[in-house]
Every structure is written in C-alpha cells, then in structure tokens.
Amino acid sequence: MQNLQLLTLDELAAILGRSPETIRKDIRRNPDAVPPRLQLPGTRLLRWRASDVDAWLAVNVQKEARHG
C-alpha cells in the first residue's frame, strides 16, 4: 500500500484559503466546490487525500484561468 497522506479540515482550509466553516457549508450546499472527501469508518471525521486535493486544484485552477 502506498503512503497515503490524509488532510484534516483545518489543513484543507489553509490550502484552499477558506475557513473550515465555509468548507463545511460547501460540503452540504455545493459538494463540487470542494475536493472529494473521505469519512473514516465508525467516526464522523472527514479527511481528504492529499493526492485528490492536488488533482482537484489542478482541474479547478485551469477552469478559473479559462474563465478569467
């Protein structure tokens, strides 16, 4: 199994430049506005794979660059 780096909500917020509360709201209202998440079995903890966040940023930054 490869080395899997999981990010916390606070770490994701720092990377995206958003508050944790804004990310929580986006998860409920507009799930496409945040990278795909994982929920650890038996917990309410949300985590994000660093590789998924990198891929999501690459696609979404390109979309913004084309529109801007």
PDB file of N, CA and C in Angstrom:
ATOM      1  N   MET A   1       0.846  -1.185   0.000  1.00  0.00           N
ATOM      2  CA  MET A   1       0.000   0.000   0.000  1.00  0.00           C
ATOM      3  C   MET A   1       0.888   1.244   0.000  1.00  0.00           C
ATOM      4  N   GLN A   2       0.520   2.208  -0.823  1.00  0.00           N
ATOM      5  CA  GLN A   2       1.316   3.433  -0.906  1.00  0.00           C
ATOM      6  C   GLN A   2       1.127   4.302   0.330  1.00  0.00           C
ATOM      7  N   ASN A   3       2.056   5.216   0.540  1.00  0.00           N
ATOM      8  CA  ASN A   3       1.970   6.144   1.657  1.00  0.00           C
ATOM      9  C   ASN A   3       0.820   7.114   1.394  1.00  0.00           C
ATOM     10  N   LEU A   4      -0.203   7.056   2.200  1.00  0.00           N
ATOM     11  CA  LEU A   4      -1.415   7.834   1.999  1.00  0.00           C
ATOM     12  C   LEU A   4      -1.446   8.990   2.981  1.00  0.00           C
ATOM     13  N   GLN A   5      -1.321  10.214   2.462  1.00  0.00           N
ATOM     14  CA  GLN A   5      -1.374  11.381   3.329  1.00  0.00           C
ATOM     15  C   GLN A   5      -2.809  11.897   3.366  1.00  0.00           C
ATOM     16  N   LEU A   6      -3.392  11.938   4.564  1.00  0.00           N
ATOM     17  CA  LEU A   6      -4.742  12.450   4.742  1.00  0.00           C
ATOM     18  C   LEU A   6      -4.685  13.818   5.401  1.00  0.00           C
ATOM     19  N   LEU A   7      -5.472  14.741   4.858  1.00  0.00           N
ATOM     20  CA  LEU A   7      -5.529  16.101   5.377  1.00  0.00           C
ATOM     21  C   LEU A   7      -6.753  16.279   6.261  1.00  0.00           C
ATOM     22  N   THR A   8      -6.609  17.076   7.301  1.00  0.00           N
ATOM     23  CA  THR A   8      -7.738  17.425   8.161  1.00  0.00           C
ATOM     24  C   THR A   8      -8.495  18.595   7.544  1.00  0.00           C
ATOM     25  N   LEU A   9      -9.636  18.910   8.113  1.00  0.00           N
ATOM     26  CA  LEU A   9     -10.419  20.058   7.664  1.00  0.00           C
ATOM     27  C   LEU A   9      -9.604  21.343   7.777  1.00  0.00           C
ATOM     28  N   ASP A  10      -8.906  21.525   8.883  1.00  0.00           N
ATOM     29  CA  ASP A  10      -8.098  22.734   9.060  1.00  0.00           C
ATOM     30  C   ASP A  10      -6.973  22.818   8.030  1.00  0.00           C
ATOM     31  N   GLU A  11      -6.353  21.690   7.724  1.00  0.00           N
ATOM     32  CA  GLU A  11      -5.285  21.686   6.717  1.00  0.00           C
ATOM     33  C   GLU A  11      -5.841  22.009   5.332  1.00  0.00           C
ATOM     34  N   LEU A  12      -6.997  21.426   5.003  1.00  0.00           N
ATOM     35  CA  LEU A  12      -7.632  21.725   3.724  1.00  0.00           C
ATOM     36  C   LEU A  12      -8.005  23.200   3.646  1.00  0.00           C
ATOM     37  N   ALA A  13      -8.550  23.740   4.722  1.00  0.00           N
ATOM     38  CA  ALA A  13      -8.929  25.153   4.751  1.00  0.00           C
ATOM     39  C   ALA A  13      -7.718  26.042   4.471  1.00  0.00           C
ATOM     40  N   ALA A  14      -6.591  25.721   5.057  1.00  0.00           N
ATOM     41  CA  ALA A  14      -5.374  26.511   4.834  1.00  0.00           C
ATOM     42  C   ALA A  14      -4.933  26.432   3.372  1.00  0.00           C
ATOM     43  N   ILE A  15      -5.018  25.266   2.778  1.00  0.00           N
ATOM     44  CA  ILE A  15      -4.616  25.092   1.379  1.00  0.00           C
ATOM     45  C   ILE A  15      -5.534  25.877   0.450  1.00  0.00           C
ATOM     46  N   LEU A  16      -6.843  25.829   0.725  1.00  0.00           N
ATOM     47  CA  LEU A  16      -7.815  26.487  -0.150  1.00  0.00           C
ATOM     48  C   LEU A  16      -7.998  27.967   0.162  1.00  0.00           C
ATOM     49  N   GLY A  17      -7.490  28.409   1.297  1.00  0.00           N
ATOM     50  CA  GLY A  17      -7.666  29.806   1.683  1.00  0.00           C
ATOM     51  C   GLY A  17      -9.095  30.125   2.081  1.00  0.00           C
ATOM     52  N   ARG A  18      -9.771  29.149   2.647  1.00  0.00           N
ATOM     53  CA  ARG A  18     -11.152  29.305   3.119  1.00  0.00           C
ATOM     54  C   ARG A  18     -11.200  28.937   4.591  1.00  0.00           C
ATOM     55  N   SER A  19     -12.267  29.350   5.250  1.00  0.00           N
ATOM     56  CA  SER A  19     -12.428  28.959   6.649  1.00  0.00           C
ATOM     57  C   SER A  19     -12.990  27.539   6.708  1.00  0.00           C
ATOM     58  N   PRO A  20     -12.720  26.827   7.795  1.00  0.00           N
ATOM     59  CA  PRO A  20     -13.315  25.493   7.950  1.00  0.00           C
ATOM     60  C   PRO A  20     -14.844  25.532   7.874  1.00  0.00           C
ATOM     61  N   GLU A  21     -15.446  26.569   8.424  1.00  0.00           N
ATOM     62  CA  GLU A  21     -16.910  26.673   8.391  1.00  0.00           C
ATOM     63  C   GLU A  21     -17.423  26.818   6.957  1.00  0.00           C
ATOM     64  N   THR A  22     -16.736  27.588   6.137  1.00  0.00           N
ATOM     65  CA  THR A  22     -17.133  27.733   4.732  1.00  0.00           C
ATOM     66  C   THR A  22     -17.047  26.390   4.016  1.00  0.00           C
ATOM     67  N   ILE A  23     -16.015  25.632   4.293  1.00  0.00           N
ATOM     68  CA  ILE A  23     -15.882  24.311   3.671  1.00  0.00           C
ATOM     69  C   ILE A  23     -17.017  23.400   4.128  1.00  0.00           C
ATOM     70  N   ARG A  24     -17.364  23.432   5.407  1.00  0.00           N
ATOM     71  CA  ARG A  24     -18.499  22.619   5.899  1.00  0.00           C
ATOM     72  C   ARG A  24     -19.786  22.992   5.160  1.00  0.00           C
ATOM     73  N   LYS A  25     -20.017  24.299   4.987  1.00  0.00           N
ATOM     74  CA  LYS A  25     -21.220  24.752   4.271  1.00  0.00           C
ATOM     75  C   LYS A  25     -21.192  24.278   2.822  1.00  0.00           C
ATOM     76  N   ASP A  26     -20.027  24.387   2.177  1.00  0.00           N
ATOM     77  CA  ASP A  26     -19.909  23.942   0.786  1.00  0.00           C
ATOM     78  C   ASP A  26     -20.173  22.444   0.649  1.00  0.00           C
ATOM     79  N   ILE A  27     -19.734  21.660   1.611  1.00  0.00           N
ATOM     80  CA  ILE A  27     -19.972  20.212   1.571  1.00  0.00           C
ATOM     81  C   ILE A  27     -21.475  19.938   1.517  1.00  0.00           C
ATOM     82  N   ARG A  28     -22.251  20.692   2.286  1.00  0.00           N
ATOM     83  CA  ARG A  28     -23.705  20.494   2.314  1.00  0.00           C
ATOM     84  C   ARG A  28     -24.399  21.109   1.099  1.00  0.00           C
ATOM     85  N   ARG A  29     -24.018  22.317   0.727  1.00  0.00           N
ATOM     86  CA  ARG A  29     -24.748  23.072  -0.293  1.00  0.00           C
ATOM     87  C   ARG A  29     -24.249  22.845  -1.716  1.00  0.00           C
ATOM     88  N   ASN A  30     -22.945  22.704  -1.870  1.00  0.00           N
ATOM     89  CA  ASN A  30     -22.351  22.601  -3.198  1.00  0.00           C
ATOM     90  C   ASN A  30     -21.126  21.687  -3.136  1.00  0.00           C
ATOM     91  N   PRO A  31     -21.333  20.392  -3.078  1.00  0.00           N
ATOM     92  CA  PRO A  31     -20.221  19.449  -2.895  1.00  0.00           C
ATOM     93  C   PRO A  31     -19.129  19.555  -3.959  1.00  0.00           C
ATOM     94  N   ASP A  32     -19.465  20.049  -5.159  1.00  0.00           N
ATOM     95  CA  ASP A  32     -18.449  20.188  -6.205  1.00  0.00           C
ATOM     96  C   ASP A  32     -17.484  21.337  -5.928  1.00  0.00           C
ATOM     97  N   ALA A  33     -17.786  22.175  -4.942  1.00  0.00           N
ATOM     98  CA  ALA A  33     -16.938  23.321  -4.606  1.00  0.00           C
ATOM     99  C   ALA A  33     -15.771  22.937  -3.708  1.00  0.00           C
ATOM    100  N   VAL A  34     -15.693  21.666  -3.344  1.00  0.00           N
ATOM    101  CA  VAL A  34     -14.594  21.176  -2.505  1.00  0.00           C
ATOM    102  C   VAL A  34     -14.080  19.855  -3.081  1.00  0.00           C
ATOM    103  N   PRO A  35     -12.834  19.521  -2.789  1.00  0.00           N
ATOM    104  CA  PRO A  35     -12.306  18.233  -3.262  1.00  0.00           C
ATOM    105  C   PRO A  35     -13.087  17.054  -2.667  1.00  0.00           C
ATOM    106  N   PRO A  36     -13.040  15.898  -3.342  1.00  0.00           N
ATOM    107  CA  PRO A  36     -13.727  14.720  -2.800  1.00  0.00           C
ATOM    108  C   PRO A  36     -13.164  14.349  -1.431  1.00  0.00           C
ATOM    109  N   ARG A  37     -14.055  13.946  -0.549  1.00  0.00           N
ATOM    110  CA  ARG A  37     -13.658  13.683   0.839  1.00  0.00           C
ATOM    111  C   ARG A  37     -13.837  12.213   1.185  1.00  0.00           C
ATOM    112  N   LEU A  38     -13.225  11.848   2.301  1.00  0.00           N
ATOM    113  CA  LEU A  38     -13.372  10.512   2.874  1.00  0.00           C
ATOM    114  C   LEU A  38     -13.971  10.663   4.256  1.00  0.00           C
ATOM    115  N   GLN A  39     -14.787   9.721   4.652  1.00  0.00           N
ATOM    116  CA  GLN A  39     -15.238   9.673   6.038  1.00  0.00           C
ATOM    117  C   GLN A  39     -14.716   8.379   6.627  1.00  0.00           C
ATOM    118  N   LEU A  40     -13.958   8.513   7.691  1.00  0.00           N
ATOM    119  CA  LEU A  40     -13.359   7.331   8.301  1.00  0.00           C
ATOM    120  C   LEU A  40     -14.443   6.467   8.926  1.00  0.00           C
ATOM    121  N   PRO A  41     -14.439   5.163   8.659  1.00  0.00           N
ATOM    122  CA  PRO A  41     -15.470   4.268   9.187  1.00  0.00           C
ATOM    123  C   PRO A  41     -15.568   4.344  10.706  1.00  0.00           C
ATOM    124  N   GLY A  42     -16.791   4.393  11.179  1.00  0.00           N
ATOM    125  CA  GLY A  42     -17.034   4.402  12.618  1.00  0.00           C
ATOM    126  C   GLY A  42     -16.800   5.742  13.285  1.00  0.00           C
ATOM    127  N   THR A  43     -16.546   6.779  12.479  1.00  0.00           N
ATOM    128  CA  THR A  43     -16.324   8.113  13.041  1.00  0.00           C
ATOM    129  C   THR A  43     -17.095   9.147  12.228  1.00  0.00           C
ATOM    130  N   ARG A  44     -17.093  10.360  12.724  1.00  0.00           N
ATOM    131  CA  ARG A  44     -17.665  11.474  11.973  1.00  0.00           C
ATOM    132  C   ARG A  44     -16.563  12.329  11.354  1.00  0.00           C
ATOM    133  N   LEU A  45     -15.315  11.848  11.466  1.00  0.00           N
ATOM    134  CA  LEU A  45     -14.173  12.614  10.979  1.00  0.00           C
ATOM    135  C   LEU A  45     -14.113  12.620   9.456  1.00  0.00           C
ATOM    136  N   LEU A  46     -13.912  13.799   8.896  1.00  0.00           N
ATOM    137  CA  LEU A  46     -13.717  13.937   7.464  1.00  0.00           C
ATOM    138  C   LEU A  46     -12.235  14.119   7.191  1.00  0.00           C
ATOM    139  N   ARG A  47     -11.774  13.503   6.121  1.00  0.00           N
ATOM    140  CA  ARG A  47     -10.386  13.640   5.709  1.00  0.00           C
ATOM    141  C   ARG A  47     -10.351  13.746   4.189  1.00  0.00           C
ATOM    142  N   TRP A  48      -9.272  14.297   3.694  1.00  0.00           N
ATOM    143  CA  TRP A  48      -9.060  14.444   2.261  1.00  0.00           C
ATOM    144  C   TRP A  48      -7.711  13.868   1.905  1.00  0.00           C
ATOM    145  N   ARG A  49      -7.654  13.060   0.851  1.00  0.00           N
ATOM    146  CA  ARG A  49      -6.371  12.562   0.355  1.00  0.00           C
ATOM    147  C   ARG A  49      -5.631  13.737  -0.278  1.00  0.00           C
ATOM    148  N   ALA A  50      -4.380  13.906   0.077  1.00  0.00           N
ATOM    149  CA  ALA A  50      -3.581  14.997  -0.488  1.00  0.00           C
ATOM    150  C   ALA A  50      -3.540  14.890  -2.015  1.00  0.00           C
ATOM    151  N   SER A  51      -3.453  13.676  -2.530  1.00  0.00           N
ATOM    152  CA  SER A  51      -3.408  13.491  -3.990  1.00  0.00           C
ATOM    153  C   SER A  51      -4.723  13.919  -4.648  1.00  0.00           C
ATOM    154  N   ASP A  52      -5.872  13.661  -3.994  1.00  0.00           N
ATOM    155  CA  ASP A  52      -7.164  14.098  -4.525  1.00  0.00           C
ATOM    156  C   ASP A  52      -7.267  15.619  -4.528  1.00  0.00           C
ATOM    157  N   VAL A  53      -6.757  16.247  -3.467  1.00  0.00           N
ATOM    158  CA  VAL A  53      -6.790  17.712  -3.375  1.00  0.00           C
ATOM    159  C   VAL A  53      -5.928  18.309  -4.484  1.00  0.00           C
ATOM    160  N   ASP A  54      -4.741  17.760  -4.697  1.00  0.00           N
ATOM    161  CA  ASP A  54      -3.861  18.251  -5.762  1.00  0.00           C
ATOM    162  C   ASP A  54      -4.534  18.136  -7.128  1.00  0.00           C
ATOM    163  N   ALA A  55      -5.156  16.999  -7.394  1.00  0.00           N
ATOM    164  CA  ALA A  55      -5.830  16.785  -8.677  1.00  0.00           C
ATOM    165  C   ALA A  55      -7.015  17.731  -8.834  1.00  0.00           C
ATOM    166  N   TRP A  56      -7.795  17.908  -7.774  1.00  0.00           N
ATOM    167  CA  TRP A  56      -8.951  18.805  -7.804  1.00  0.00           C
ATOM    168  C   TRP A  56      -8.503  20.241  -8.065  1.00  0.00           C
ATOM    169  N   LEU A  57      -7.434  20.662  -7.402  1.00  0.00           N
ATOM    170  CA  LEU A  57      -6.915  22.015  -7.611  1.00  0.00           C
ATOM    171  C   LEU A  57      -6.443  22.202  -9.051  1.00  0.00           C
ATOM    172  N   ALA A  58      -5.768  21.218  -9.605  1.00  0.00           N
ATOM    173  CA  ALA A  58      -5.276  21.328 -10.980  1.00  0.00           C
ATOM    174  C   ALA A  58      -6.427  21.544 -11.956  1.00  0.00           C
ATOM    175  N   VAL A  59      -7.500  20.803 -11.802  1.00  0.00           N
ATOM    176  CA  VAL A  59      -8.658  20.935 -12.687  1.00  0.00           C
ATOM    177  C   VAL A  59      -9.371  22.260 -12.445  1.00  0.00           C
ATOM    178  N   ASN A  60      -9.602  22.616 -11.203  1.00  0.00           N
ATOM    179  CA  ASN A  60     -10.371  23.816 -10.898  1.00  0.00           C
ATOM    180  C   ASN A  60      -9.593  25.099 -11.130  1.00  0.00           C
ATOM    181  N   VAL A  61      -8.290  25.087 -10.955  1.00  0.00           N
ATOM    182  CA  VAL A  61      -7.485  26.274 -11.266  1.00  0.00           C
ATOM    183  C   VAL A  61      -7.480  26.488 -12.775  1.00  0.00           C
ATOM    184  N   GLN A  62      -7.430  25.410 -13.550  1.00  0.00           N
ATOM    185  CA  GLN A  62      -7.485  25.537 -15.006  1.00  0.00           C
ATOM    186  C   GLN A  62      -8.820  26.120 -15.447  1.00  0.00           C
ATOM    187  N   LYS A  63      -9.924  25.696 -14.824  1.00  0.00           N
ATOM    188  CA  LYS A  63     -11.243  26.235 -15.169  1.00  0.00           C
ATOM    189  C   LYS A  63     -11.284  27.732 -14.912  1.00  0.00           C
ATOM    190  N   GLU A  64     -10.773  28.160 -13.757  1.00  0.00           N
ATOM    191  CA  GLU A  64     -10.764  29.579 -13.407  1.00  0.00           C
ATOM    192  C   GLU A  64      -9.900  30.370 -14.385  1.00  0.00           C
ATOM    193  N   ALA A  65      -8.763  29.820 -14.777  1.00  0.00           N
ATOM    194  CA  ALA A  65      -7.865  30.521 -15.692  1.00  0.00           C
ATOM    195  C   ALA A  65      -8.535  30.716 -17.055  1.00  0.00           C
ATOM    196  N   ARG A  66      -9.309  29.739 -17.497  1.00  0.00           N
ATOM    197  CA  ARG A  66     -10.004  29.849 -18.785  1.00  0.00           C
ATOM    198  C   ARG A  66     -11.124  30.875 -18.734  1.00  0.00           C
ATOM    199  N   HIS A  67     -11.788  30.989 -17.586  1.00  0.00           N
ATOM    200  CA  HIS A  67     -12.903  31.924 -17.459  1.00  0.00           C
ATOM    201  C   HIS A  67     -12.443  33.343 -17.166  1.00  0.00           C
ATOM    202  N   GLY A  68     -11.238  33.499 -16.622  1.00  0.00           N
ATOM    203  CA  GLY A  68     -10.777  34.805 -16.169  1.00  0.00           C
ATOM    204  C   GLY A  68      -9.986  35.550 -17.127  1.00  0.00           C
TER     205      GLY A  68
END
